[in-house]
mmCIF file of C-alpha atoms and ligand atoms in Angstrom:
data_model
loop_
_atom_site.group_PDB
_atom_site.id
_atom_site.type_symbol
_atom_site.label_atom_id
_atom_site.label_comp_id
_atom_site.label_asym_id
_atom_site.label_seq_id
_atom_site.Cartn_x
_atom_site.Cartn_y
_atom_site.Cartn_z
ATOM 1 C CA UNK F 877 -0.173 -21.906 -19.094
ATOM 2 C CA UNK F 878 0.160 -19.536 -16.172
ATOM 3 C CA UNK F 879 3.350 -17.583 -15.806
ATOM 4 C CA UNK F 880 5.586 -18.990 -13.102
ATOM 5 C CA UNK F 881 5.623 -17.097 -9.823
ATOM 6 C CA UNK F 882 8.572 -14.813 -9.090
ATOM 7 C CA UNK F 883 11.258 -16.287 -6.863
ATOM 8 C CA UNK F 884 11.637 -15.475 -3.177
ATOM 9 C CA UNK F 885 14.590 -13.263 -4.067
ATOM 10 C CA UNK F 886 12.557 -11.372 -6.677
ATOM 11 C CA UNK F 887 9.713 -10.879 -4.226
ATOM 12 C CA UNK F 888 12.030 -9.670 -1.472
ATOM 13 C CA UNK F 889 13.905 -7.250 -3.704
ATOM 14 C CA UNK F 890 10.730 -6.007 -5.321
ATOM 15 C CA UNK F 891 8.961 -5.427 -2.019
ATOM 16 C CA UNK F 892 11.970 -3.603 -0.598
ATOM 17 C CA UNK F 893 11.938 -1.420 -3.711
ATOM 18 C CA UNK F 894 8.263 -0.752 -3.031
ATOM 19 C CA UNK F 895 7.069 -2.494 -6.183
ATOM 20 C CA UNK F 896 3.326 -2.560 -5.583
ATOM 21 C CA UNK F 897 2.622 -5.331 -8.078
ATOM 22 C CA UNK F 898 4.971 -7.694 -6.261
ATOM 23 C CA UNK F 899 3.680 -6.451 -2.904
ATOM 24 C CA UNK F 900 0.122 -7.193 -3.970
ATOM 25 C CA UNK F 901 1.147 -10.609 -5.279
ATOM 26 C CA UNK F 902 2.927 -11.441 -2.034
ATOM 27 C CA UNK F 903 -0.179 -10.555 -0.045
ATOM 28 C CA UNK F 904 -2.173 -12.804 -2.370
ATOM 29 C CA UNK F 905 0.204 -15.643 -1.483
ATOM 30 C CA UNK F 906 -0.335 -14.955 2.224
ATOM 31 C CA UNK F 907 -4.071 -15.104 1.643
ATOM 32 C CA UNK F 908 -3.981 -18.245 -0.473
ATOM 33 C CA UNK F 909 -5.050 -21.591 0.923
ATOM 34 C CA UNK F 910 -2.649 -23.471 -1.354
ATOM 35 C CA UNK F 911 0.155 -25.184 0.516
ATOM 36 C CA UNK F 912 2.880 -24.169 -1.991
ATOM 37 C CA UNK F 913 1.721 -20.548 -1.814
ATOM 38 C CA UNK F 914 1.840 -20.692 1.960
ATOM 39 C CA UNK F 915 5.389 -22.037 1.882
ATOM 40 C CA UNK F 916 6.505 -19.302 -0.492
ATOM 41 C CA UNK F 917 4.765 -16.625 1.597
ATOM 42 C CA UNK F 918 6.529 -17.836 4.734
ATOM 43 C CA UNK F 919 9.911 -17.768 2.997
ATOM 44 C CA UNK F 920 9.340 -14.217 1.787
ATOM 45 C CA UNK F 921 8.293 -13.061 5.240
ATOM 46 C CA UNK F 922 11.217 -14.837 6.880
ATOM 47 C CA UNK F 923 13.612 -13.044 4.517
ATOM 48 C CA UNK F 924 12.008 -9.698 5.132
ATOM 49 C CA UNK F 925 12.047 -10.173 8.897
ATOM 50 C CA UNK F 926 15.714 -11.145 8.754
ATOM 51 C CA UNK F 927 16.618 -7.503 8.434
ATOM 52 C CA UNK F 928 15.924 -5.102 11.262
ATOM 53 C CA UNK F 929 12.213 -4.442 11.580
ATOM 54 C CA UNK F 930 11.207 -0.883 10.850
ATOM 55 C CA UNK F 931 10.625 0.841 14.178
ATOM 56 C CA UNK F 932 9.371 4.100 12.741
ATOM 57 C CA UNK F 933 5.996 2.752 11.713
ATOM 58 C CA UNK F 934 2.707 3.295 13.459
ATOM 59 C CA UNK F 935 -0.057 0.719 13.303
ATOM 60 C CA UNK F 936 -3.497 2.161 13.902
ATOM 61 C CA UNK F 937 -6.763 0.269 14.317
ATOM 62 C CA UNK F 938 -9.742 2.252 13.024
ATOM 63 C CA UNK F 939 -13.140 0.970 13.992
ATOM 64 C CA UNK F 940 -16.740 2.110 14.288
ATOM 65 C CA UNK F 941 -20.225 1.023 13.347
ATOM 66 C CA UNK F 942 -21.154 0.765 9.649
ATOM 67 C CA UNK F 943 -22.029 4.205 8.308
ATOM 68 C CA UNK F 944 -20.040 6.150 10.908
ATOM 69 C CA UNK F 945 -17.711 7.268 8.125
ATOM 70 C CA UNK F 946 -14.698 4.959 8.384
ATOM 71 C CA UNK F 947 -13.724 4.999 4.741
ATOM 72 C CA UNK F 948 -14.326 8.732 4.415
ATOM 73 C CA UNK F 949 -12.274 9.263 7.566
ATOM 74 C CA UNK F 950 -9.425 6.989 6.494
ATOM 75 C CA UNK F 951 -9.273 8.788 3.193
ATOM 76 C CA UNK F 952 -9.130 12.215 4.899
ATOM 77 C CA UNK F 953 -6.542 11.074 7.438
ATOM 78 C CA UNK F 954 -4.569 9.228 4.770
ATOM 79 C CA UNK F 955 -4.385 12.288 2.517
ATOM 80 C CA UNK F 956 -3.259 14.388 5.475
ATOM 81 C CA UNK F 957 -0.603 11.834 6.345
ATOM 82 C CA UNK F 958 0.665 11.856 2.754
ATOM 83 C CA UNK F 959 0.845 15.654 2.810
ATOM 84 C CA UNK F 960 3.097 15.391 5.839
ATOM 85 C CA UNK F 961 5.488 13.168 3.905
ATOM 86 C CA UNK F 962 4.333 9.763 5.097
ATOM 87 C CA UNK F 963 3.034 6.708 3.286
ATOM 88 C CA UNK F 964 -0.181 5.122 4.538
ATOM 89 C CA UNK F 965 -1.309 1.562 3.893
ATOM 90 C CA UNK F 966 -4.890 0.530 4.531
ATOM 91 C CA UNK F 967 -5.652 -3.093 5.410
ATOM 92 C CA UNK F 968 -8.858 -4.531 6.781
ATOM 93 C CA UNK F 969 -10.335 -7.226 8.971
ATOM 94 C CA UNK F 970 -13.919 -7.667 7.918
ATOM 95 C CA UNK F 971 -15.879 -10.370 9.731
ATOM 96 C CA UNK F 972 -18.487 -10.376 6.972
ATOM 97 C CA UNK F 973 -15.816 -11.626 4.566
ATOM 98 C CA UNK F 974 -16.329 -15.007 6.278
ATOM 99 C CA UNK F 975 -19.583 -15.560 4.474
ATOM 100 C CA UNK F 976 -18.942 -15.788 0.781
ATOM 101 C CA UNK F 977 -21.667 -13.181 0.177
ATOM 102 C CA UNK F 978 -20.795 -9.511 0.341
ATOM 103 C CA UNK F 979 -18.523 -7.761 2.757
ATOM 104 C CA UNK F 980 -19.384 -4.688 4.778
ATOM 105 C CA UNK F 981 -16.101 -2.978 4.048
ATOM 106 C CA UNK F 982 -15.492 -4.124 0.509
ATOM 107 C CA UNK F 983 -18.252 -3.415 -1.891
ATOM 108 C CA UNK F 984 -18.397 0.364 -1.994
ATOM 109 C CA UNK F 985 -16.221 2.492 -4.186
ATOM 110 C CA UNK F 986 -14.100 3.672 -1.382
ATOM 111 C CA UNK F 987 -11.263 6.058 -0.775
ATOM 112 C CA UNK F 988 -11.140 7.340 -4.323
ATOM 113 C CA UNK F 989 -8.365 9.872 -3.825
ATOM 114 C CA UNK F 990 -6.279 7.652 -1.600
ATOM 115 C CA UNK F 991 -6.528 4.684 -3.927
ATOM 116 C CA UNK F 992 -4.945 6.565 -6.814
ATOM 117 C CA UNK F 993 -2.152 8.102 -4.750
ATOM 118 C CA UNK F 994 1.180 6.455 -5.401
ATOM 119 C CA UNK F 995 2.117 7.037 -1.784
ATOM 120 C CA UNK F 996 -0.752 4.936 -0.475
ATOM 121 C CA UNK F 997 -1.570 1.247 -0.630
ATOM 122 C CA UNK F 998 -5.077 -0.128 -0.082
ATOM 123 C CA UNK F 999 -6.030 -3.742 0.246
ATOM 124 C CA UNK F 1000 -9.520 -5.094 1.006
ATOM 125 C CA UNK F 1001 -10.034 -7.651 3.761
ATOM 126 C CA UNK F 1002 -8.868 -11.175 3.072
ATOM 127 C CA UNK F 1003 -11.579 -13.785 3.248
ATOM 128 C CA UNK F 1004 -11.338 -16.972 5.240
ATOM 129 C CA UNK F 1005 -13.145 -19.686 7.143
ATOM 130 C CA UNK F 1006 -12.585 -18.198 10.561
ATOM 131 C CA UNK F 1007 -12.072 -14.708 11.895
ATOM 132 C CA UNK F 1008 -8.773 -15.898 13.341
ATOM 133 C CA UNK F 1009 -7.649 -16.951 9.880
ATOM 134 C CA UNK F 1010 -8.640 -13.619 8.361
ATOM 135 C CA UNK F 1011 -6.831 -11.758 11.139
ATOM 136 C CA UNK F 1012 -3.629 -13.804 10.782
ATOM 137 C CA UNK F 1013 -3.496 -12.956 7.092
ATOM 138 C CA UNK F 1014 -3.941 -9.264 7.793
ATOM 139 C CA UNK F 1015 -1.178 -9.433 10.368
ATOM 140 C CA UNK F 1016 1.216 -10.995 7.869
ATOM 141 C CA UNK F 1017 0.279 -8.328 5.350
ATOM 142 C CA UNK F 1018 1.467 -5.703 7.865
ATOM 143 C CA UNK F 1019 4.978 -7.167 7.675
ATOM 144 C CA UNK F 1020 4.874 -6.943 3.886
ATOM 145 C CA UNK F 1021 3.571 -3.381 3.597
ATOM 146 C CA UNK F 1022 6.036 -2.141 6.209
ATOM 147 C CA UNK F 1023 8.897 -3.813 4.351
ATOM 148 C CA UNK F 1024 7.689 -1.962 1.252
ATOM 149 C CA UNK F 1025 8.171 1.331 3.070
ATOM 150 C CA UNK F 1026 4.633 2.127 4.173
ATOM 151 C CA UNK F 1027 4.912 3.694 7.599
ATOM 152 C CA UNK F 1028 1.372 4.440 8.699
ATOM 153 C CA UNK F 1029 -0.670 1.264 8.748
ATOM 154 C CA UNK F 1030 -4.417 1.677 9.133
ATOM 155 C CA UNK F 1031 -6.290 -1.488 9.997
ATOM 156 C CA UNK F 1032 -9.957 -0.935 9.301
ATOM 157 C CA UNK F 1033 -12.570 -3.051 10.992
ATOM 158 C CA UNK F 1034 -16.291 -2.895 11.683
ATOM 159 C CA UNK F 1035 -17.120 -2.060 15.285
ATOM 160 C CA UNK F 1036 -19.557 -4.866 15.839
ATOM 161 C CA UNK F 1037 -17.707 -7.696 17.530
ATOM 162 C CA UNK F 1038 -14.618 -9.854 17.703
ATOM 163 C CA UNK F 1039 -12.753 -8.355 14.784
ATOM 164 C CA UNK F 1040 -11.651 -5.308 16.748
ATOM 165 C CA UNK F 1041 -10.060 -7.453 19.407
ATOM 166 C CA UNK F 1042 -7.941 -9.010 16.677
ATOM 167 C CA UNK F 1043 -7.200 -5.538 15.293
ATOM 168 C CA UNK F 1044 -6.158 -4.318 18.725
ATOM 169 C CA UNK F 1045 -3.701 -7.193 19.010
ATOM 170 C CA UNK F 1046 -1.811 -6.162 15.907
ATOM 171 C CA UNK F 1047 -1.762 -2.406 16.324
ATOM 172 C CA UNK F 1048 -0.118 0.277 18.484
ATOM 173 C CA UNK F 1049 -3.112 2.572 18.689
ATOM 174 C CA UNK F 1050 -6.837 1.954 18.819
ATOM 175 C CA UNK F 1051 -9.126 4.592 17.350
ATOM 176 C CA UNK F 1052 -12.894 4.386 17.689
ATOM 177 C CA UNK F 1053 -15.096 6.500 15.445
ATOM 178 C CA UNK F 1054 -18.426 7.607 16.870
ATOM 179 C CA UNK F 1055 -21.514 9.399 15.652
ATOM 180 C CA UNK F 1056 -22.719 12.672 17.140
ATOM 181 C CA UNK F 1057 -25.501 12.414 19.642
ATOM 182 C CA UNK F 1058 -26.037 8.715 20.237
ATOM 183 C CA UNK F 1059 -24.885 6.535 23.129
ATOM 184 C CA UNK F 1060 -22.689 3.530 22.368
ATOM 185 C CA UNK F 1061 -25.553 1.092 22.798
ATOM 186 C CA UNK F 1062 -27.452 2.937 20.103
ATOM 187 C CA UNK F 1063 -24.434 2.959 17.835
ATOM 188 C CA UNK F 1064 -24.060 -0.791 18.029
ATOM 189 C CA UNK F 1065 -20.677 -0.457 19.743
ATOM 190 C CA UNK F 1066 -20.044 -3.555 21.763
ATOM 191 C CA UNK F 1067 -19.238 -3.425 25.435
ATOM 192 C CA UNK F 1068 -15.530 -3.205 26.085
ATOM 193 C CA UNK F 1069 -14.678 -1.498 22.802
ATOM 194 C CA UNK F 1070 -14.832 2.006 24.294
ATOM 195 C CA UNK F 1071 -12.440 0.840 27.015
ATOM 196 C CA UNK F 1072 -9.926 -0.271 24.385
ATOM 197 C CA UNK F 1073 -9.772 3.102 22.650
ATOM 198 C CA UNK F 1074 -6.784 5.449 22.813
ATOM 199 C CA UNK F 1075 -8.713 7.896 20.679
ATOM 200 C CA UNK F 1076 -12.466 8.380 20.595
ATOM 201 C CA UNK F 1077 -13.331 10.522 17.627
ATOM 202 C CA UNK F 1078 -16.797 11.879 17.021
ATOM 203 C CA UNK F 1079 -17.106 12.133 13.246
ATOM 204 C CA UNK F 1080 -19.612 14.150 11.202
ATOM 205 C CA UNK F 1081 -19.109 17.221 13.375
ATOM 206 C CA UNK F 1082 -20.360 19.483 10.614
ATOM 207 C CA UNK F 1083 -23.482 21.409 9.592
ATOM 208 C CA UNK F 1084 -26.218 21.221 12.170
ATOM 209 C CA UNK F 1085 -24.520 18.297 13.892
ATOM 210 C CA UNK F 1086 -21.771 20.401 15.487
ATOM 211 C CA UNK F 1087 -23.698 20.892 18.708
ATOM 212 C CA UNK F 1088 -24.607 17.212 18.961
ATOM 213 C CA UNK F 1089 -20.996 16.300 18.287
ATOM 214 C CA UNK F 1090 -19.848 18.492 21.142
ATOM 215 C CA UNK F 1091 -22.412 16.913 23.432
ATOM 216 C CA UNK F 1092 -21.197 13.467 22.451
ATOM 217 C CA UNK F 1093 -17.637 14.593 23.088
ATOM 218 C CA UNK F 1094 -18.592 15.729 26.590
ATOM 219 C CA UNK F 1095 -20.342 12.445 27.234
ATOM 220 C CA UNK F 1096 -17.339 10.374 26.174
ATOM 221 C CA UNK F 1097 -14.913 12.620 28.041
ATOM 222 C CA UNK F 1098 -16.833 11.856 31.226
ATOM 223 C CA UNK F 1099 -16.982 8.187 30.373
ATOM 224 C CA UNK F 1100 -13.244 7.898 29.752
ATOM 225 C CA UNK F 1101 -12.420 9.690 33.002
ATOM 226 C CA UNK F 1102 -14.243 6.958 34.864
ATOM 227 C CA UNK F 1103 -12.167 4.220 33.250
ATOM 228 C CA UNK F 1104 -9.078 2.733 34.889
ATOM 229 C CA UNK F 1105 -5.820 3.988 33.327
ATOM 230 C CA UNK F 1106 -4.679 2.089 30.250
ATOM 231 C CA UNK F 1107 -1.531 -0.064 30.523
ATOM 232 C CA UNK F 1108 0.227 2.247 28.057
ATOM 233 C CA UNK F 1109 -0.190 5.183 30.468
ATOM 234 C CA UNK F 1110 -2.077 7.180 27.863
ATOM 235 C CA UNK F 1111 -5.160 9.145 28.809
ATOM 236 C CA UNK F 1112 -7.651 8.433 26.006
ATOM 237 C CA UNK F 1113 -8.302 11.512 23.911
ATOM 238 C CA UNK F 1114 -11.804 12.455 22.917
ATOM 239 C CA UNK F 1115 -11.927 14.563 19.785
ATOM 240 C CA UNK F 1116 -14.327 15.606 17.053
ATOM 241 C CA UNK F 1117 -13.843 15.875 13.312
ATOM 242 C CA UNK F 1118 -15.574 16.050 9.993
ATOM 243 C CA UNK F 1119 -14.048 13.631 7.564
ATOM 244 C CA UNK F 1120 -16.228 15.105 4.857
ATOM 245 C CA UNK F 1121 -15.160 18.712 5.418
ATOM 246 C CA UNK F 1122 -11.678 17.784 6.548
ATOM 247 C CA UNK F 1123 -11.903 19.645 9.868
ATOM 248 C CA UNK F 1124 -10.258 18.379 13.029
ATOM 249 C CA UNK F 1125 -8.085 15.972 11.039
ATOM 250 C CA UNK F 1126 -4.840 17.949 11.414
ATOM 251 C CA UNK F 1127 -5.396 18.315 15.180
ATOM 252 C CA UNK F 1128 -6.126 14.633 15.464
ATOM 253 C CA UNK F 1129 -2.976 13.700 13.584
ATOM 254 C CA UNK F 1130 -0.928 15.931 15.882
ATOM 255 C CA UNK F 1131 -2.370 14.111 18.886
ATOM 256 C CA UNK F 1132 -1.665 10.754 17.248
ATOM 257 C CA UNK F 1133 1.955 11.787 16.777
ATOM 258 C CA UNK F 1134 2.088 12.748 20.459
ATOM 259 C CA UNK F 1135 0.801 9.270 21.284
ATOM 260 C CA UNK F 1136 3.517 7.696 19.168
ATOM 261 C CA UNK F 1137 6.189 9.819 20.851
ATOM 262 C CA UNK F 1138 4.845 8.992 24.292
ATOM 263 C CA UNK F 1139 4.656 5.223 23.785
ATOM 264 C CA UNK F 1140 8.073 5.136 22.088
ATOM 265 C CA UNK F 1141 9.644 7.143 24.907
ATOM 266 C CA UNK F 1142 8.226 4.888 27.606
ATOM 267 C CA UNK F 1143 9.174 1.782 25.605
ATOM 268 C CA UNK F 1144 5.567 0.641 25.693
ATOM 269 C CA UNK F 1145 5.195 0.515 21.926
ATOM 270 C CA UNK F 1146 8.195 -1.768 21.472
ATOM 271 C CA UNK F 1147 7.278 -4.022 24.395
ATOM 272 C CA UNK F 1148 3.672 -4.209 23.271
ATOM 273 C CA UNK F 1149 4.763 -5.368 19.809
ATOM 274 C CA UNK F 1150 6.912 -8.076 21.373
ATOM 275 C CA UNK F 1151 3.996 -9.303 23.471
ATOM 276 C CA UNK F 1152 1.735 -9.188 20.433
ATOM 277 C CA UNK F 1153 4.183 -11.367 18.517
ATOM 278 C CA UNK F 1154 3.982 -13.947 21.314
ATOM 279 C CA UNK F 1155 0.223 -13.817 21.188
ATOM 280 C CA UNK F 1156 0.232 -14.493 17.427
ATOM 281 C CA UNK F 1157 2.708 -17.314 17.913
ATOM 282 C CA UNK F 1158 0.305 -19.001 20.294
ATOM 283 C CA UNK F 1159 -2.624 -18.234 18.039
ATOM 284 C CA UNK F 1160 -0.870 -19.727 15.005
ATOM 285 C CA UNK F 1161 0.130 -22.848 16.919
ATOM 286 C CA UNK F 1162 -3.439 -23.375 18.019
ATOM 287 C CA UNK F 1163 -4.772 -22.917 14.504
ATOM 288 C CA UNK F 1164 -2.073 -25.170 13.042
ATOM 289 C CA UNK F 1165 -2.673 -27.913 15.587
ATOM 290 C CA UNK F 1166 -6.368 -27.842 15.025
ATOM 291 C CA UNK F 1167 -5.918 -28.043 11.290
ATOM 292 C CA UNK F 1168 -3.417 -30.896 11.578
ATOM 293 C CA UNK F 1169 -5.706 -32.771 13.943
ATOM 294 C CA UNK F 1170 -8.783 -32.618 11.761
ATOM 295 C CA UNK F 1171 -6.823 -33.578 8.653
ATOM 296 C CA UNK F 1172 -5.458 -36.744 10.283
ATOM 297 C CA UNK F 1173 -7.067 -39.788 8.558
ATOM 298 C CA UNK F 1174 -7.482 -41.782 11.772
ATOM 299 C CA UNK F 1175 -9.101 -38.789 13.442
ATOM 300 C CA UNK F 1176 -11.455 -38.335 10.521
ATOM 301 C CA UNK F 1177 -12.519 -41.975 10.629
ATOM 302 C CA UNK F 1178 -13.002 -42.021 14.378
ATOM 303 C CA UNK F 1179 -14.870 -38.752 14.304
ATOM 304 C CA UNK F 1180 -17.320 -40.059 11.698
ATOM 305 C CA UNK F 1181 -17.850 -43.121 13.869
ATOM 306 C CA UNK F 1182 -18.529 -41.354 17.155
ATOM 307 C CA UNK F 1183 -20.682 -38.679 15.524
ATOM 308 C CA UNK F 1184 -23.228 -41.370 14.738
ATOM 309 C CA UNK F 1185 -23.208 -42.483 18.363
ATOM 310 C CA UNK F 1186 -23.574 -38.945 19.698
ATOM 311 C CA UNK F 1187 -26.408 -38.187 17.295
ATOM 312 C CA UNK F 1188 -28.196 -41.338 18.384
ATOM 313 C CA UNK F 1189 -27.758 -40.355 22.017
ATOM 314 C CA UNK F 1190 -25.737 -43.486 22.763
ATOM 315 C CA UNK F 1191 -22.550 -41.662 23.657
ATOM 316 C CA UNK F 1192 -21.927 -38.444 25.531
ATOM 317 C CA UNK F 1193 -20.095 -35.684 23.618
ATOM 318 C CA UNK F 1194 -17.370 -35.704 26.287
ATOM 319 C CA UNK F 1195 -16.781 -39.403 25.938
ATOM 320 C CA UNK F 1196 -16.799 -39.112 22.144
ATOM 321 C CA UNK F 1197 -14.264 -36.282 22.196
ATOM 322 C CA UNK F 1198 -12.021 -38.296 24.494
ATOM 323 C CA UNK F 1199 -12.082 -41.225 22.066
ATOM 324 C CA UNK F 1200 -11.175 -39.048 19.086
ATOM 325 C CA UNK F 1201 -8.386 -37.218 20.888
ATOM 326 C CA UNK F 1202 -7.209 -40.479 22.409
ATOM 327 C CA UNK F 1203 -6.253 -41.736 18.957
ATOM 328 C CA UNK F 1204 -3.280 -39.427 18.918
ATOM 329 C CA UNK F 1205 -2.101 -40.309 22.435
ATOM 330 C CA UNK F 1206 0.804 -42.632 22.527
HETATM 331 P P1 GDP C 852 -18.328 3.501 6.765
HETATM 332 O O1 GDP C 852 -19.455 2.558 6.501
HETATM 333 O O2 GDP C 852 -18.088 3.631 8.246
HETATM 334 O O3 GDP C 852 -17.079 3.222 6.010
HETATM 335 O O4 GDP C 852 -18.848 4.959 6.333
HETATM 336 P P2 GDP C 852 -18.621 5.785 4.984
HETATM 337 O O5 GDP C 852 -17.275 6.422 4.984
HETATM 338 O O6 GDP C 852 -18.992 4.951 3.819
HETATM 339 O O7 GDP C 852 -19.678 6.942 5.193
HETATM 340 C C1 GDP C 852 -21.055 6.702 5.352
HETATM 341 C C2 GDP C 852 -21.832 7.953 4.970
HETATM 342 O O8 GDP C 852 -21.511 9.005 5.865
HETATM 343 C C3 GDP C 852 -21.476 8.447 3.576
HETATM 344 O O9 GDP C 852 -22.642 8.924 2.969
HETATM 345 C C4 GDP C 852 -20.513 9.591 3.837
HETATM 346 O O10 GDP C 852 -20.521 10.572 2.850
HETATM 347 C C5 GDP C 852 -21.033 10.130 5.155
HETATM 348 N N1 GDP C 852 -19.968 10.790 5.940
HETATM 349 C C6 GDP C 852 -18.758 10.289 6.254
HETATM 350 N N2 GDP C 852 -18.047 11.175 6.978
HETATM 351 C C7 GDP C 852 -18.834 12.265 7.124
HETATM 352 C C8 GDP C 852 -18.667 13.523 7.783
HETATM 353 O O11 GDP C 852 -17.633 13.851 8.377
HETATM 354 N N3 GDP C 852 -19.732 14.379 7.731
HETATM 355 C C9 GDP C 852 -20.903 14.079 7.094
HETATM 356 N N4 GDP C 852 -21.865 14.973 7.116
HETATM 357 N N5 GDP C 852 -21.091 12.911 6.471
HETATM 358 C C10 GDP C 852 -20.074 12.012 6.470
#
């Protein structure tokens, strides 16, 4: 027989005491598809949110094409952050975790130093049926790791599509990693991602790539100057670093702290988090409604019926949808 799960009280106390076993278990509950796990996870989160939310945390989205050096970079930045007395947590939103096969972010031995540090917490991307589902789980995990005293939350995502939009909606700062010497099209960076960045960081500025890195920096500096100002009033910073040789990391962290100070002073950070919470409320309602709808027995039956008609070309999809939805109209 399996051991019974800890109680809500045990979870809450354990997480507040930074017990990483209980923290990990609580995140597993958030990620679980089981209804009873979901209920327990919600109770734990409700308890933890009851107290004042930590306002001294910084949530950073880190994105960039595969191979740009995200894990190497997060490890270098994370170790620097620890040296300055902070506690980083690394979470991920990996769109490839949707397919049960491998995941882009998960299957390497990553962040070896960071993963053994007792001041850091690393969690691979949850899996799920939809990107929205994966993202909601990661967002809930932020609440848990912050309650456990982690103050620098790094949300890693692959710079190839929708996942960074989700990451942007749960973070205070958006950091895009770039390679020396190639334009964004060549790096597989999707349109609009550069515009979202508060920090554009050219990684691998080492060895014979230093010159190329500087060129790329110049290119992105020009590009960012042409962009309209960001709502947070922050002029995007274009920097270079070598995650491998640990150069440029201290300067970058200083600039990140300046960003935090700036957005706290203007109140943008706080207001942005409030607006983000509203967004996730709406998002969760939509997901919940959809789920409830498709689970409804009458809907299921009607859907099966009209599918046949649509497939046979006897009914238009619009008409069929109206009939299925109409079942729930009173
Ligand atoms: P990810 O796929 O974006 O997470 O990239 P990784 O962190 O796994 O790095 C991909 C490759 O780039 C690895 O071989 C790293 O050693 C290398 N790499 C990462 N950062 C640097 C860097 O600053 N300089 C150099 N020269 N190589 C790097």
